[in-house]
Coordinates of C-alpha atoms and ligand atoms in Angstrom, one line a residue:
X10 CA 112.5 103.1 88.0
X11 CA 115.6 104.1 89.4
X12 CA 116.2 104.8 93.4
X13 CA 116.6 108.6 92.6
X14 CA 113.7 109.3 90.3
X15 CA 111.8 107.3 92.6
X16 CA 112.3 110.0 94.6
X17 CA 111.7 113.0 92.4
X18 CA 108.3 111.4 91.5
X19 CA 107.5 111.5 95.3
X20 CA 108.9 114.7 95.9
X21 CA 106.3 116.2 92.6
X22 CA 103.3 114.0 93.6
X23 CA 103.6 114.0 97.3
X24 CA 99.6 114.2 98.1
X25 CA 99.3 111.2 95.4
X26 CA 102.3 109.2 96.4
X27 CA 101.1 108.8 100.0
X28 CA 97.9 108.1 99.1
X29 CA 98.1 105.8 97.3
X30 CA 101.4 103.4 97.7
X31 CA 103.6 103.0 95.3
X32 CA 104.7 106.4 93.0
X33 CA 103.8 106.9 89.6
X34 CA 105.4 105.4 86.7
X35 CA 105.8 107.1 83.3
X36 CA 105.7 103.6 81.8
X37 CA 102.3 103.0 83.1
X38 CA 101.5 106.7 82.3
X39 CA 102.2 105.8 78.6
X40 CA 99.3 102.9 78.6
X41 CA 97.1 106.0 80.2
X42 CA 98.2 108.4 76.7
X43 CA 95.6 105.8 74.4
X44 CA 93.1 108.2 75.7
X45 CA 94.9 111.5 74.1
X46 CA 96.6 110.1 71.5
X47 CA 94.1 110.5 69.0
X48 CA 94.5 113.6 69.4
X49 CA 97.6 114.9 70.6
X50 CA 101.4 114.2 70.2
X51 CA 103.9 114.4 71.9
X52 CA 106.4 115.5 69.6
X53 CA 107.1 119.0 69.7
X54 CA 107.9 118.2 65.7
X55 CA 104.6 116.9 64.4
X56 CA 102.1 120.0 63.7
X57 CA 99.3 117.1 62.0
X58 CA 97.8 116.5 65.1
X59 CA 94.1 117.4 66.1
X60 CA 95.2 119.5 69.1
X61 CA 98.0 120.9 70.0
X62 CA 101.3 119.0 70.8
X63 CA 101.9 117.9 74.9
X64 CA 106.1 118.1 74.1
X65 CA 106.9 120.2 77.6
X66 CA 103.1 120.3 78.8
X67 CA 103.9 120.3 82.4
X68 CA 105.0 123.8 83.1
X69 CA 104.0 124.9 79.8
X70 CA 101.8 128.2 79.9
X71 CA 98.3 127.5 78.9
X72 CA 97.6 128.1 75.2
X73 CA 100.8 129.0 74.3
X74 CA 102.0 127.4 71.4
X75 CA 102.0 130.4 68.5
X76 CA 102.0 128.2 65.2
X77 CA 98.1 126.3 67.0
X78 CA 95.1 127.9 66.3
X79 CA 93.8 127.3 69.7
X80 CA 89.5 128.1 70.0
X81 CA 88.3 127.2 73.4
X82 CA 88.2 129.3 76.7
X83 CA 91.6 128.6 76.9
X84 CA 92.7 131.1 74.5
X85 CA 93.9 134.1 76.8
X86 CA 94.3 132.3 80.0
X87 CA 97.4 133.3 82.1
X88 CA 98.4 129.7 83.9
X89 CA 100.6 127.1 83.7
X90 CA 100.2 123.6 83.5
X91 CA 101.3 122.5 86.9
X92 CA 100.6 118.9 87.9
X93 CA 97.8 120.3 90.0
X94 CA 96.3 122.1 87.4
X95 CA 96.7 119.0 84.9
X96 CA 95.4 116.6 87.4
X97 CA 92.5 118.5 87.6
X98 CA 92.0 118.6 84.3
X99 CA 92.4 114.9 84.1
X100 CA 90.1 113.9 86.9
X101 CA 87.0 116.2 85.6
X102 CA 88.0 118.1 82.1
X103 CA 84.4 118.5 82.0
X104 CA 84.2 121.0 84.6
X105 CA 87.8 122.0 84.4
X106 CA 87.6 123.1 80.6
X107 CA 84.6 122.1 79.0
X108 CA 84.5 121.6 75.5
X109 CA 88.8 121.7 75.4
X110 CA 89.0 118.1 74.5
X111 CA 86.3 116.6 73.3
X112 CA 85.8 112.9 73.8
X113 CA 88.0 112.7 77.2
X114 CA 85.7 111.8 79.9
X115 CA 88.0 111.8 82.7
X116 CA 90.2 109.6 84.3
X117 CA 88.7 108.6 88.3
X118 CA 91.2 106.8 89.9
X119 CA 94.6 109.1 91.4
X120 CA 97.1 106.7 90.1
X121 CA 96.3 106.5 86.7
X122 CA 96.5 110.2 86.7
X123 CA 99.9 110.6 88.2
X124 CA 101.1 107.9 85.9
X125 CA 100.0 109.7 82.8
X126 CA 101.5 113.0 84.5
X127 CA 104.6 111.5 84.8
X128 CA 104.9 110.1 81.9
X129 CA 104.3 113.7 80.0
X130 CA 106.6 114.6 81.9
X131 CA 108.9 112.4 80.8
X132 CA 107.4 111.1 77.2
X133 CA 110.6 109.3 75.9
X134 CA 110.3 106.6 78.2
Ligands
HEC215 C1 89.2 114.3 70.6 C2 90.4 115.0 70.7 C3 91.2 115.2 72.0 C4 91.4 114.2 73.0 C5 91.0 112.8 73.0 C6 92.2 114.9 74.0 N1 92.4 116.2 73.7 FE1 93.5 117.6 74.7 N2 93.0 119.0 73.4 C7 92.3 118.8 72.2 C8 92.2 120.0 71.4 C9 91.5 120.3 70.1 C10 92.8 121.0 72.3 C11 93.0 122.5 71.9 C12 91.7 123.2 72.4 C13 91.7 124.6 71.9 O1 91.6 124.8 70.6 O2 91.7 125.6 72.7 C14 93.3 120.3 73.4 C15 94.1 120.9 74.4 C16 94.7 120.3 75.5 C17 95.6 120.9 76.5 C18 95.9 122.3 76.5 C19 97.2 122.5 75.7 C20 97.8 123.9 75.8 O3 98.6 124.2 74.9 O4 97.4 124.7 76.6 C21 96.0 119.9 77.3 C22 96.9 120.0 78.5 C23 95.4 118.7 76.8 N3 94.6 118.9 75.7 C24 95.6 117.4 77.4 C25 95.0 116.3 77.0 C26 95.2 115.0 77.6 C27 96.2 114.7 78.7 C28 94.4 114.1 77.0 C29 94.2 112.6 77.3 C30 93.9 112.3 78.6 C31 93.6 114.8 76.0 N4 94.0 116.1 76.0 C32 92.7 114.3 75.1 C33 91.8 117.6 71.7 C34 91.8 116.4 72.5

């Protein structure tokens, strides 16, 4: 990862980044997307999906995408997915949003959530 985006990563995740060494790469974060890729995309293009595409997710207002026929407690929410909000999502959907995404246990550890933060920020790489 480059010196400057090195950076930026840092500056987004600072409570992660110190706490845990090194800061999160999107290339790791891609290994971290087997977990929702059976159900999501994240091509703002494909429409076959399960749920609803993760194109833009981070700073995307909750339920907000008007051609997905969203059904869970989600529907009429008024927040944005901020890294906070999607990390804790990630680290207990359970509590978080039950019954959004079924299947998705949680993933525990810090790092593997900042990874796969960054990389949906950043899906191309
Ligand atoms: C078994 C299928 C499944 C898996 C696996 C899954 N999801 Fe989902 N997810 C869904 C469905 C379906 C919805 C839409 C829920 C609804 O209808 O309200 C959703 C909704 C979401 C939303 C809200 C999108 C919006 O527009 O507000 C986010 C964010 C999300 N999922 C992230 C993830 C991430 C990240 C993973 C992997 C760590 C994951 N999901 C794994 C099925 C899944």
């Amino acid at each position: 990862m480059p010196a400057t985006m090195m950076s930026i990563a840092i500056a987004l995740f600072p409570a992660v980044a110190s706490s845990t060494g090194p800061a999160p790469s999107a290339q790791e974060g891609k290994q971290h997307f087997i977990r929702c890729a059976a159900c999501h995309s994240t091509n703002a293009a494909d429409r076959s999906a399960t749920g609803p595409h993760l194109n833009g997710i981070v700073g995307r207002a909750a339920a907000s995408l008007p051609h997905f026929a969203y059904a869970s407690e989600l529907r009429g929410q008024d927040f944005k997915w901020s890294p906070a909000r999607l990390d804790a999502f990630l680290e207990s959907p359970r509590t978080t949003h039950p019954g959004m995404c079924p299947t998705f246990n949680g993933l525990a550890k810090a790092e593997h959530r900042a990874a796969l933060i960054a990389y949906l920020q950043q899906p191309a790489d």
